[in-house]
Coordinates of C-alpha atoms in Angstrom, one line a residue:
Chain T
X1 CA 0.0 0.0 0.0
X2 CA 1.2 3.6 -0.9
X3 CA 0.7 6.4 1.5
X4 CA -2.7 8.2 0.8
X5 CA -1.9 11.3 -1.1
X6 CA -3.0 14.4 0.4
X7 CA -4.6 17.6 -1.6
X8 CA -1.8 19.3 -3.0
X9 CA -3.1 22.9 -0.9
X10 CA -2.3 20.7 2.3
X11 CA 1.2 19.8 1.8
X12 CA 1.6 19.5 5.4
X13 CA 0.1 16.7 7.3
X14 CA 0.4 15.6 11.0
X15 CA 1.1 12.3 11.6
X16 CA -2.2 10.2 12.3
X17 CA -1.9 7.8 15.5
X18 CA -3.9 5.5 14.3
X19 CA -2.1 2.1 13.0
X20 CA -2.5 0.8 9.6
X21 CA -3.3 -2.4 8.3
X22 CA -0.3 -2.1 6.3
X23 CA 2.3 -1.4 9.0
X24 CA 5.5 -3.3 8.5
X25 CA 7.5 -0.9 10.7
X26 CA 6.2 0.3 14.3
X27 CA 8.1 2.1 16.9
X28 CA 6.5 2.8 19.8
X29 CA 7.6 5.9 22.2
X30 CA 11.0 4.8 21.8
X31 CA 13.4 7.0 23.6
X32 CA 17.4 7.0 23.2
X33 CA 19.8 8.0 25.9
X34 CA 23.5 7.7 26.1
X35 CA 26.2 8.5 29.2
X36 CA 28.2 11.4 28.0
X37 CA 30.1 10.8 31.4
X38 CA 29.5 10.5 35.1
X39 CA 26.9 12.9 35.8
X40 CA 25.7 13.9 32.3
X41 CA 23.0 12.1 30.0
X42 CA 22.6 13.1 26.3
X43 CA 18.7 12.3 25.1
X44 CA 19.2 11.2 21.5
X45 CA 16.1 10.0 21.0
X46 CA 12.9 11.2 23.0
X47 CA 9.7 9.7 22.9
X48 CA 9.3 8.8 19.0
X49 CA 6.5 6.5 18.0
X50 CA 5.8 6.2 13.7
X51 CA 4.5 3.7 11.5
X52 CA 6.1 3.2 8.6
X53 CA 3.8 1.1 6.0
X54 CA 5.0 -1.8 3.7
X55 CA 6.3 -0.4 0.5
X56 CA 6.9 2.9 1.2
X57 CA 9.7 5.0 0.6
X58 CA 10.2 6.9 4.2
X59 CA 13.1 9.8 5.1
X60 CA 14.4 10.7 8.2
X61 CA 15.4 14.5 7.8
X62 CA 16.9 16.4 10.6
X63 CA 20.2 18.5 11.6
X64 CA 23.5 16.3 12.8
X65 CA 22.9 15.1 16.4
X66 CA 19.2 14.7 16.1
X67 CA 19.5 11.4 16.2
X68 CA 18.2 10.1 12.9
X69 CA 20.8 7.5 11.9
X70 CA 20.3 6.1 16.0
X71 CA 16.7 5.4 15.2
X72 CA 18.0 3.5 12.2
X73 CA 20.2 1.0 14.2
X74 CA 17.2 0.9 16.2
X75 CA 14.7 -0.4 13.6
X76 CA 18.3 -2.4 12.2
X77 CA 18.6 -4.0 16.5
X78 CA 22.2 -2.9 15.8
X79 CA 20.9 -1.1 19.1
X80 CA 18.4 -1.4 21.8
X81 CA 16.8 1.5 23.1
X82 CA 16.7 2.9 26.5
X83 CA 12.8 3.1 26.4
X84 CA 10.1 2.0 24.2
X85 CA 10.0 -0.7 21.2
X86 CA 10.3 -0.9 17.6
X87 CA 8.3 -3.8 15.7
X88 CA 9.0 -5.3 12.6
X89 CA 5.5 -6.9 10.9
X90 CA 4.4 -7.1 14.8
X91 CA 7.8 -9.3 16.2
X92 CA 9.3 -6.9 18.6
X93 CA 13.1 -6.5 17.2
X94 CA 15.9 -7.9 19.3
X95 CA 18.7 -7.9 17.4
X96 CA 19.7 -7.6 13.5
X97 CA 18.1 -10.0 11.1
X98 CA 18.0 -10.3 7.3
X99 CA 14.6 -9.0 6.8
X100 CA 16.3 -5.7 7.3
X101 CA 19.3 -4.4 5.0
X102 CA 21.5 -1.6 6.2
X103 CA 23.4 0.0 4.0
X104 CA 26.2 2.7 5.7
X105 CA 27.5 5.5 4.5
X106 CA 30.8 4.0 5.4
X107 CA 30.1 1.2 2.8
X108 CA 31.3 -1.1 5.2
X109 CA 32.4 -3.6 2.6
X110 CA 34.0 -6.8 3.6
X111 CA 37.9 -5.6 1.4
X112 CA 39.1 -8.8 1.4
X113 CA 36.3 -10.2 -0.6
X114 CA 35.7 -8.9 -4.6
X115 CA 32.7 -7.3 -5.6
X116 CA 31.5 -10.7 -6.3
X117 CA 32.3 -12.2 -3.6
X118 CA 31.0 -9.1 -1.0
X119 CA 27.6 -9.3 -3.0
X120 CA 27.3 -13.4 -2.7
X121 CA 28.1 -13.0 0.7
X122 CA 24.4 -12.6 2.0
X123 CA 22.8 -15.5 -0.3
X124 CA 25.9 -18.2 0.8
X125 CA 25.1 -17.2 4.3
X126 CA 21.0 -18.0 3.5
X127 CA 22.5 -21.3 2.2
X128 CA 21.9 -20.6 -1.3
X129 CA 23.8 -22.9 -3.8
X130 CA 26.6 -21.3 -5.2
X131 CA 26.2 -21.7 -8.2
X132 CA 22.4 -19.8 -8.0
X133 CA 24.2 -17.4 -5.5
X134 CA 26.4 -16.2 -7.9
X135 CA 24.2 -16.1 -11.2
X136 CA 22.0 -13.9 -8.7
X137 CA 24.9 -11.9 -7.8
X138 CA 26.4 -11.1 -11.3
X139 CA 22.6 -10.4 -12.0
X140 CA 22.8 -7.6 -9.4
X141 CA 25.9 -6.3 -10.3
X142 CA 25.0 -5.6 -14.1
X143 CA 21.6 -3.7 -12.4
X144 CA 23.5 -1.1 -10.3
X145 CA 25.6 -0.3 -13.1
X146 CA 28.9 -2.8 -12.2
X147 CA 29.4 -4.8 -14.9
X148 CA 32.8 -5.9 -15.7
X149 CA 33.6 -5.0 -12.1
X150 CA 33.2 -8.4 -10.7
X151 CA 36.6 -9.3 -9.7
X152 CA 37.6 -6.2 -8.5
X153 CA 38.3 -5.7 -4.9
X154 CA 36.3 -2.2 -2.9
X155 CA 40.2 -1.0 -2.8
X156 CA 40.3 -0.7 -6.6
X157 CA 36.7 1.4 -6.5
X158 CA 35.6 5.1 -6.4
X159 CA 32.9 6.0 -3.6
X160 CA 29.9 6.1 -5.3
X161 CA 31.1 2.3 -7.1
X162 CA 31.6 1.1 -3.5
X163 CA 27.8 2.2 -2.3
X164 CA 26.7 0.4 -5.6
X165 CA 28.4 -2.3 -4.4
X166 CA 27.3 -2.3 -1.0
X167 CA 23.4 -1.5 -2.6
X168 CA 23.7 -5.0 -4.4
X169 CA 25.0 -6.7 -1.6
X170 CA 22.5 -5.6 0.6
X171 CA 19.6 -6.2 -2.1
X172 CA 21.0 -10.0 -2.7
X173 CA 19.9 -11.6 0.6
X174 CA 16.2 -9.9 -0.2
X175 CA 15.5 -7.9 3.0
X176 CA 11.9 -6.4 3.4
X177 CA 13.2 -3.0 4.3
X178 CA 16.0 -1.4 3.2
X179 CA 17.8 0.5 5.6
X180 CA 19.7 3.0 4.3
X181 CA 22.1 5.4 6.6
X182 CA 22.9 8.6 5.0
X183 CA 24.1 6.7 1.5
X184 CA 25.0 9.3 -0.1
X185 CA 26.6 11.0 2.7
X186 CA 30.4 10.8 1.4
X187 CA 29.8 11.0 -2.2
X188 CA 30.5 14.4 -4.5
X189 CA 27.3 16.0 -5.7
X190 CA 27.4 14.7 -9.2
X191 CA 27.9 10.9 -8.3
X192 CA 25.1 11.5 -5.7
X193 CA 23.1 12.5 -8.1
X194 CA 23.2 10.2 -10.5
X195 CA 22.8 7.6 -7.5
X196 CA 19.6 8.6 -5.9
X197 CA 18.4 8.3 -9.7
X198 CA 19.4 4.9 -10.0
X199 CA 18.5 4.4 -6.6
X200 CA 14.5 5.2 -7.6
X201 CA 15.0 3.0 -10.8
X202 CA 16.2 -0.3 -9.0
X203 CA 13.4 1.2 -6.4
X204 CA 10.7 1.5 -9.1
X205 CA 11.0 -2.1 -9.9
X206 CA 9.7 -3.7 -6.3
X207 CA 9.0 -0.7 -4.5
X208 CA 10.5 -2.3 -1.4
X209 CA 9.9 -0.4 2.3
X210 CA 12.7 2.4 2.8
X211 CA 13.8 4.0 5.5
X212 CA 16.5 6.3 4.4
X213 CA 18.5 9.3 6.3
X214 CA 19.2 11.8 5.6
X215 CA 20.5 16.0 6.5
X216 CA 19.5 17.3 2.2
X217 CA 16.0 18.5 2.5
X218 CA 16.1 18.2 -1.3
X219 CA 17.2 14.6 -1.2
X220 CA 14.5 13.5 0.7
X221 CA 11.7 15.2 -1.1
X222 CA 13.4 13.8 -4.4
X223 CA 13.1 10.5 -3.2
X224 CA 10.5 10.0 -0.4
X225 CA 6.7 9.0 -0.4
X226 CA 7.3 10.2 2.8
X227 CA 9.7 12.6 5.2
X228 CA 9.8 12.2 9.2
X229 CA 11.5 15.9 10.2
X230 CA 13.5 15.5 13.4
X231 CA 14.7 18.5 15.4
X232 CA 17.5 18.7 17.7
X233 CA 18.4 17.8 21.5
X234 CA 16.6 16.3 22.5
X235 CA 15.6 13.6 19.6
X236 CA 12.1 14.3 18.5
X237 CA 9.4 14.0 15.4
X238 CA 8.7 17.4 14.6
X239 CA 6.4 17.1 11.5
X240 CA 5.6 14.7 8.9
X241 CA 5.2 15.5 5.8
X242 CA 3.4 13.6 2.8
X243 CA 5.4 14.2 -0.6
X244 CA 2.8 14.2 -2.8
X245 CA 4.8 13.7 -6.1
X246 CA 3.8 11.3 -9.2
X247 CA 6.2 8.3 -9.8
X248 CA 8.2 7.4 -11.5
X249 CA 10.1 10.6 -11.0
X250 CA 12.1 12.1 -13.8
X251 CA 14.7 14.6 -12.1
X252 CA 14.9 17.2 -14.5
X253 CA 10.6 17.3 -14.7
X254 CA 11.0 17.2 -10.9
X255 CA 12.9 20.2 -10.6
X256 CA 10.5 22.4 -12.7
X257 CA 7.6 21.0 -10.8
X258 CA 6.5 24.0 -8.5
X259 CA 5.5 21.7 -6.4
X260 CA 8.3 19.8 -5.4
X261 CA 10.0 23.2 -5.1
X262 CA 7.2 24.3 -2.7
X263 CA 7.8 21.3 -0.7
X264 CA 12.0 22.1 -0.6
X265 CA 10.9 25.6 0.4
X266 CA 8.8 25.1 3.3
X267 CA 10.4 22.5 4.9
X268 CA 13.7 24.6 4.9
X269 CA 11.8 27.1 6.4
X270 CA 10.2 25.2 8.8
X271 CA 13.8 24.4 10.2
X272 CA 14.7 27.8 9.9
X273 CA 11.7 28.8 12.0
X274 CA 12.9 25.9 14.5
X275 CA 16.7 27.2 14.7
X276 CA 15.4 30.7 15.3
X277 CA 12.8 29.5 17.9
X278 CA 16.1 28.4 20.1
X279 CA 14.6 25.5 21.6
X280 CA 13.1 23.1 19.4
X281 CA 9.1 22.0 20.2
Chain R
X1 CA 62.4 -6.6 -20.6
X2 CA 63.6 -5.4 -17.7
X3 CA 63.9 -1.7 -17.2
X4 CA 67.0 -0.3 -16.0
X5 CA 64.9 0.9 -12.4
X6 CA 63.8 -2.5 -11.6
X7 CA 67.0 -4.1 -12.2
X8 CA 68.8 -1.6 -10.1
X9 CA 66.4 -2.4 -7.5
X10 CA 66.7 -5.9 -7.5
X11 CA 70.8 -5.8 -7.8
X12 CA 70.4 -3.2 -4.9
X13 CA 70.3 -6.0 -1.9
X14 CA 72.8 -7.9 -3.5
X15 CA 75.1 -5.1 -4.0
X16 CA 74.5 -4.2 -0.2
X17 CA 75.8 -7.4 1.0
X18 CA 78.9 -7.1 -1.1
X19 CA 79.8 -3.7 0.1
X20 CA 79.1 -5.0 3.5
X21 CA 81.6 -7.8 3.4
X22 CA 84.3 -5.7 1.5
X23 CA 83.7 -2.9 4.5
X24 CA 84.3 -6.4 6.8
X25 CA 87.2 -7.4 4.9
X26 CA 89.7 -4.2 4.8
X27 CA 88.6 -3.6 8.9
X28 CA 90.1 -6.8 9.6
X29 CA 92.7 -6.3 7.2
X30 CA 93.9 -3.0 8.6
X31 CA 92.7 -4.0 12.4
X32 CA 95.0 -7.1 12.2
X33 CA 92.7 -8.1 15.2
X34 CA 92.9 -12.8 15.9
X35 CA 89.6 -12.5 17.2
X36 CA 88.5 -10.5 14.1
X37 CA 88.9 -12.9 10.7
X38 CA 88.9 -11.5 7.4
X39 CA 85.2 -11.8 5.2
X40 CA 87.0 -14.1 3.0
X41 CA 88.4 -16.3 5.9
X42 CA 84.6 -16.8 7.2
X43 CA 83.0 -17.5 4.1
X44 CA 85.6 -20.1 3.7
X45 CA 84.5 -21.7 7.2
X46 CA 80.9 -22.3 6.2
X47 CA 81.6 -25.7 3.8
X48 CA 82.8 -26.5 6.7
X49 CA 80.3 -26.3 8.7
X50 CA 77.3 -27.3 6.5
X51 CA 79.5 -30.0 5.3
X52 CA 79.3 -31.9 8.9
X53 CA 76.7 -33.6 9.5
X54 CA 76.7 -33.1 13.7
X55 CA 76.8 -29.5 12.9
X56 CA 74.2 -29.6 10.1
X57 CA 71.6 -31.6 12.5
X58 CA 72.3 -29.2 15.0
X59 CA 71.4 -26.5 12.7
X60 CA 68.1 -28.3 11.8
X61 CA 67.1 -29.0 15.9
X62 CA 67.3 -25.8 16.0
X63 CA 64.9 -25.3 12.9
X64 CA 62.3 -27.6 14.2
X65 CA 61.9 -25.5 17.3
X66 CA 61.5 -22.7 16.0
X67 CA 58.9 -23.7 13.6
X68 CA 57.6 -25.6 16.7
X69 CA 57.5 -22.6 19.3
X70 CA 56.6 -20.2 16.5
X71 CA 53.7 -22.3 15.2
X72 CA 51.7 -23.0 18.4
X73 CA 52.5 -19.3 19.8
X74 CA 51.0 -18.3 16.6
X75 CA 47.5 -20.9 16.8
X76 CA 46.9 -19.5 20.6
X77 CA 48.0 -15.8 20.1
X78 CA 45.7 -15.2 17.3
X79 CA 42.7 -16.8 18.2
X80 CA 43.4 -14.7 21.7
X81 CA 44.6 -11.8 20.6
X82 CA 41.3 -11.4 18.4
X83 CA 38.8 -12.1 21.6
X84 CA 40.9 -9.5 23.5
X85 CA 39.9 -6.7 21.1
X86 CA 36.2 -7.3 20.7
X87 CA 35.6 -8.4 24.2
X88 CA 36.1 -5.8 26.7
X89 CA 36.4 -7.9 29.6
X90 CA 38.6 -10.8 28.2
X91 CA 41.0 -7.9 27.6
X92 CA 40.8 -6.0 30.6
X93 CA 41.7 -10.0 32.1
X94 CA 44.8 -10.5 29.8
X95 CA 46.0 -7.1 29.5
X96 CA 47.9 -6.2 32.7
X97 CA 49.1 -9.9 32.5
X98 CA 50.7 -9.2 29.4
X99 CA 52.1 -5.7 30.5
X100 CA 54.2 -7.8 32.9
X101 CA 55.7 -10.2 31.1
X102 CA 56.0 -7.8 27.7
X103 CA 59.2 -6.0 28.8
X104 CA 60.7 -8.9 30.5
X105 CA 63.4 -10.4 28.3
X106 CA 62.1 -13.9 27.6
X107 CA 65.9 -15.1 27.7
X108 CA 65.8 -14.0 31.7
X109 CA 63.0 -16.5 32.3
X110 CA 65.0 -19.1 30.8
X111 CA 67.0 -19.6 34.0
X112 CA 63.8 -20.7 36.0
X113 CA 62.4 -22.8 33.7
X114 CA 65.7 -24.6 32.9
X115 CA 64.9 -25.8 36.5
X116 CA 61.6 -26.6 35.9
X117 CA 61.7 -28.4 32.7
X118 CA 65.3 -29.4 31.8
X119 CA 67.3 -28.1 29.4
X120 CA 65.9 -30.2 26.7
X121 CA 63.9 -29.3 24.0
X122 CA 61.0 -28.5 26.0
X123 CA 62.6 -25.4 27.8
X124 CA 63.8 -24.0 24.4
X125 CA 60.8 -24.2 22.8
X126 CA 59.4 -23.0 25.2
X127 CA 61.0 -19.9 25.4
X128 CA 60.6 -19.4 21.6
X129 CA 56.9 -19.6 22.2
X130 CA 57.0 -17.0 24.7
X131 CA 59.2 -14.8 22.6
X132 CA 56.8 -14.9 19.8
X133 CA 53.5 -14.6 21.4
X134 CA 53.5 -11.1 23.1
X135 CA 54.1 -9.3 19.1
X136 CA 51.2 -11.7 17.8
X137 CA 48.8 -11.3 20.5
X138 CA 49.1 -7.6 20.1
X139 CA 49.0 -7.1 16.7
X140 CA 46.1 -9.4 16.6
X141 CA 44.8 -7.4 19.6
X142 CA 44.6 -3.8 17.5
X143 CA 43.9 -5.5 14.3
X144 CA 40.6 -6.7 16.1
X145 CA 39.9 -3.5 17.9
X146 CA 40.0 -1.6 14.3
X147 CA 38.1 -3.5 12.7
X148 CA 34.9 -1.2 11.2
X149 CA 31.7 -1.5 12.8
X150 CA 29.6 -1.2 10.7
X151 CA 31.3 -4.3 8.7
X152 CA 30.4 -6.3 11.8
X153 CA 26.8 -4.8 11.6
X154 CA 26.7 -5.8 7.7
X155 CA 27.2 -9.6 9.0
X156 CA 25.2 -9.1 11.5
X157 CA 22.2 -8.1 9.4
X158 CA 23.1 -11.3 7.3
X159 CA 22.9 -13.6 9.8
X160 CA 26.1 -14.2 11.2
X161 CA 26.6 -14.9 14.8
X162 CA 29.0 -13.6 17.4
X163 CA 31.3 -16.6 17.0
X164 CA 30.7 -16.4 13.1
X165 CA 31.8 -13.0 12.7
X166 CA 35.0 -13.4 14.8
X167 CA 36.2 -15.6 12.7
X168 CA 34.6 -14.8 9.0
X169 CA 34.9 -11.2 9.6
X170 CA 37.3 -9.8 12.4
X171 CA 40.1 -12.0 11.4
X172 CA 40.1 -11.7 8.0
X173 CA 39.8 -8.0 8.2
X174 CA 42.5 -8.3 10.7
X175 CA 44.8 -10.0 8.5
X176 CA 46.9 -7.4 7.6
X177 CA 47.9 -6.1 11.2
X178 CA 48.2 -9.8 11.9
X179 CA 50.8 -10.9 9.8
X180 CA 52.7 -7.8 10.7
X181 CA 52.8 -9.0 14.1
X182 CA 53.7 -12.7 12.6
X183 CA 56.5 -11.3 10.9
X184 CA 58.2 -10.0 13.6
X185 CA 57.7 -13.1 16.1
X186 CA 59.3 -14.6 13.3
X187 CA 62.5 -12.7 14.1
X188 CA 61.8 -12.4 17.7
X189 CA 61.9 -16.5 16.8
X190 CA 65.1 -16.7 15.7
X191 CA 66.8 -14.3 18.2
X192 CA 64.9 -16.5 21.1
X193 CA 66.2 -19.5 19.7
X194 CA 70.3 -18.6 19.2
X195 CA 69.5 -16.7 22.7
X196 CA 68.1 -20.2 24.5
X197 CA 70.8 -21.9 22.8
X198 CA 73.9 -19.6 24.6
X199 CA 72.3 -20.7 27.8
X200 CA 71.4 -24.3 27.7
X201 CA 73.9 -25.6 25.9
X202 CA 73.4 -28.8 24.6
X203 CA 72.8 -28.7 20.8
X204 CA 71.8 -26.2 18.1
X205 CA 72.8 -23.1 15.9
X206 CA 73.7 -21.0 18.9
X207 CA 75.5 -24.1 20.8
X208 CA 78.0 -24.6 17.6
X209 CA 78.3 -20.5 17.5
X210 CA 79.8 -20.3 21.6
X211 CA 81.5 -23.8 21.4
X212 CA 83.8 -22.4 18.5
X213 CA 84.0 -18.7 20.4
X214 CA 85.1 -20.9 23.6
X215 CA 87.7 -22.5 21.4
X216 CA 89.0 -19.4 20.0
X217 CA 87.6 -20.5 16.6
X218 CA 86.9 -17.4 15.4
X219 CA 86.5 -17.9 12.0
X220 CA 83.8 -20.3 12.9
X221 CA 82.0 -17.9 15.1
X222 CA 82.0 -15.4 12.0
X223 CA 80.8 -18.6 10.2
X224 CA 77.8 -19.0 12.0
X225 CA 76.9 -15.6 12.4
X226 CA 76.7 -15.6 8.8
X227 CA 74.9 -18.5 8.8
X228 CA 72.1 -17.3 11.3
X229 CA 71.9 -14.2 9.5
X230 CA 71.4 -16.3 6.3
X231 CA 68.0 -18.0 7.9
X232 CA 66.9 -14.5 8.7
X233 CA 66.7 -13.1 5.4
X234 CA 65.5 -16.5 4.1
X235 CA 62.7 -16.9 6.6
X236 CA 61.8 -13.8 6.2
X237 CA 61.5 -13.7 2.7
X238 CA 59.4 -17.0 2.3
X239 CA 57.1 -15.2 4.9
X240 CA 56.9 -11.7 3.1
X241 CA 56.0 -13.5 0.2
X242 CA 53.5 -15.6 1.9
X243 CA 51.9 -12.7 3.4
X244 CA 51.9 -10.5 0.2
X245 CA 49.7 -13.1 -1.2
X246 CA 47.5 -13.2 1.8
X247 CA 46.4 -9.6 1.9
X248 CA 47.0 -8.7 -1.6
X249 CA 43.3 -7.1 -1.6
X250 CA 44.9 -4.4 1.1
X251 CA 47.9 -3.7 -0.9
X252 CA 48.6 0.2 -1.5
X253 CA 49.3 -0.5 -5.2
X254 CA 45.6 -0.6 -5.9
X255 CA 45.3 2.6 -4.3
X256 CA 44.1 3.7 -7.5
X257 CA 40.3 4.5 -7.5
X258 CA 38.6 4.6 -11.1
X259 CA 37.0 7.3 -11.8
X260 CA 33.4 6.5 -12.2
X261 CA 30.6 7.0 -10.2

């Protein structure tokens, strides 16, 4: 199911407590804090609860230190939080799993291992045949644009070839949500660019659940059904926002499109307003 | 063909060692010193030498303890070495242990556990093991504590457990730091063993080296120092080939990016 579009006039919508049929993702007044030292606690996280429905494409917006990617290792059980739970398809999450995919902005490739070998990885661990595992793999490879690059090892790669690589590995053991922790992050503006498009193509063709993080306000409308804005210190859910955009997206309509632009504009402002207010609601 | 660089740079080691031994042979020459043979003299001795065969098995005891006491500090160092820097409290266990014994020369210990164990093979071994261990554990040690985590988080996600990603991901990922560490217990191997030898004489490289220096044999000793230094370079080539092939994937000759997005 796709997020139900609102009238364009009312391109901001608050968030609706009640819980969809279609939920795959539920955290529930999760809060996050961490011991800076001895006597002093930083709240990452404070009192988030969202639903995030199967199929939908979902960012995380906020300044550095809000906390976004910490919600993600949350959802990923990479961490447990201090308070509250996070559901996947109604199992509370206790740990990592394979029905959720990270990928890091670090890439986090395994270097010893080629690109072949990094993208099997996931598939031999399911205890696919090898044989299938790698036909899969080489599969994968040619869709994010790596061809030819089999044998090479993440040493040999630029950036934006790593995060393809680590996109491919991630997508090869077939998690229902993808996870995906500021991708782009680390990448120059024109291999970024050209990866959130290929990003929405391999998207387009299962429209698997995302939940993807992000600080570019114009990043997340691009790509997102959907945008969760954080503010600051303490962790919390300012708005949600509905991007009411029609797929497939073409960048260069997109940019035209006075609506997307509306939607870049206000949500900068809202932040604006926030930063000026001092002390975020 | 070869280009004149790369041949330069593979005479360069060669020419080293002949400039070393002509340096050797004019000192002696103009120091006119007994205890002090000429180059030449030396390298005369070493037929000698290799050509007996008491003095050859003596030279190949001390081999197999080495390869003994370097191979089983090796299989327990690494596996503990790697626990040590993903487990908090297994390292805050082995760590002030290890800060003892580190800066203790493993030689001193020999002594005590002459009395212990005898001045066989056991002791010598033993000490070899000791000598090598301390480098491997940790190397192994900060080569686990590096290692990304977010890698570990990648295996994690795939389904890999604790124990799994120890060994398929911390240690290969350690590799590198790992084999830096092996290659210097493998030094730390052979000054352990010529070291255990001058103490508990009974047979080996180091026993034939201080027999001949009691005996005022001089061109012997020279011999043998030769000799040692020999297995040195050897062993330490076969390794550095070894480990070049090992972590080839971390090499800084692929440093190269391609430039494509």
């Amino acid at each position: 199911m796709k997020v139900v579009p609102s009238r364009s006039s009312e391109w901001v919508r608050p968030v609706t407590p009640q819980k969809p049929a279609s939920a795959i993702i539920e955290i529930d007044r999760v809060s996050q804090v961490f011991q800076t030292s001895a006597r002093k606690d930083h709240v990452a996280l404070s009192d988030i609860s969202l639903t995030i429905e199967e199929g939908a494409f979902v960012s995380i917006l906020g300044p550095s230190g809000c906390g976004k990617s910490t919600l993600l290792y949350i959802v990923g059980g990479f961490v447990s939080p201090t308070s509250g739970a996070a559901k996947i398809k109604g199992q509370a999450i206790t740990g990592p799993g394979p029905d959720r995919g990270p990928v890091f902005q670090e890439f986090a490739l395994f270097p010893w291992k080629t690109v072949l070998g990094n993208v099997m990885y996931g598939p031999r661990q399911k205890g696919v045949r090898a044989t299938e595992a790698e036909a899969q793999s080489r599969a994968l490879i040619e869709m994010v644009g790596l061809k030819g690059y089999e044998n090479f090892y993440p040493k040999e790669l630029s950036g934006g070839m790593k995060q393809r690589v680590a996109l491919a590995r991630t997508l090869a053991y077939h998690p229902e949500v993808l996870l995906m922790d500021e991708p782009f992050g680390a990448l120059d503006a024109h291999t970024r660019t050209r990866l959130q498009n290929d990003l929405l193509n391999i998207w387009e063709r299962d429209r698997k659940t995302v939940l993807f993080v992000t600080h570019s306000v114009d990043e997340a409308v691009f790509l997102s059904d959907k945008v969760v804005m954080m503010s600051k210190s303490p962790g919390r859910i300012r708005d949600v926002i509905d991007i009411d955009l029609p797929r497939p997206r073409r960048r260069n309509e997109l940019l035209l499109d006075p609506r997307y632009q509306k939607y870049v504009v206000n949500i900068e402002r809202m932040f604006d307003e926030s930063d000026e207010a001092g002390s975020p609601s | 063909m070869i280009s004149l660089a790369a041949l330069a740079r593979r005479a360069a080691p060669v020419l080293a060692c002949i400039g070393l031994l002509a340096m050797w042979q004019v000192a002696s020459i103009v120091l006119k010193n007994d205890s002090f043979p000429t180059a030449i003299e030396a390298i005369r001795a070493i037929p000698d030498i290799l050509g007996d065969r008491e003095s050859l098995l003596n030279i190949l005891a001390s081999l197999r303890r080495m390869a003994i006491g370097f191979g089983v500090a090796v299989l327990v160092s690494i596996p503990l070495g790697l626990l040590m820097g993903r487990s908090r409290s297994v390292a805050a266990f082995f760590n002030p242990l290890l800060m003892v014994i580190y800066p203790v020369p493993k030689a001193a210990l020999m002594p005590i556990i002459m009395l212990w164990l005898g001045v066989g093979d056991i002791t010598k071994t033993l000490v070899i093991f000791l000598g090598v261990s301390l480098p491997v554990i940790y190397h192994s040690f900060e080569g686990a504590k590096a290692v990304e985590e977010k890698m570990l988080w990648s295996g994690a996600a795939m389904g890999l457990s604790t124990a799994q990603r120890l060994v398929r991901i911390v240690l290969p990922a350690a590799l590198p730091e790992i084999l830096t560490g092996c290659r210097t217990g493998l030094v730390l191997a052979l000054i352990t063993m010529i070291t255990s030898e001058m103490i508990a004489r009974q047979s080996g490289a180091g026993n034939i080296l201080f027999n001949a220096l009691d005996m005022g044999q001089y061109d012997t000793v020279f011999a043998m120092i030769i000799i040692v230094g020999a297995m040195g370079i050897c062993l330490d080539a076969i390794f550095e080939r070894i480990r070049a092939r090992l972590v080839r994937w971390s090499e800084p000759q692929f440093d190269m990016p391609l430039s494509f997005s």
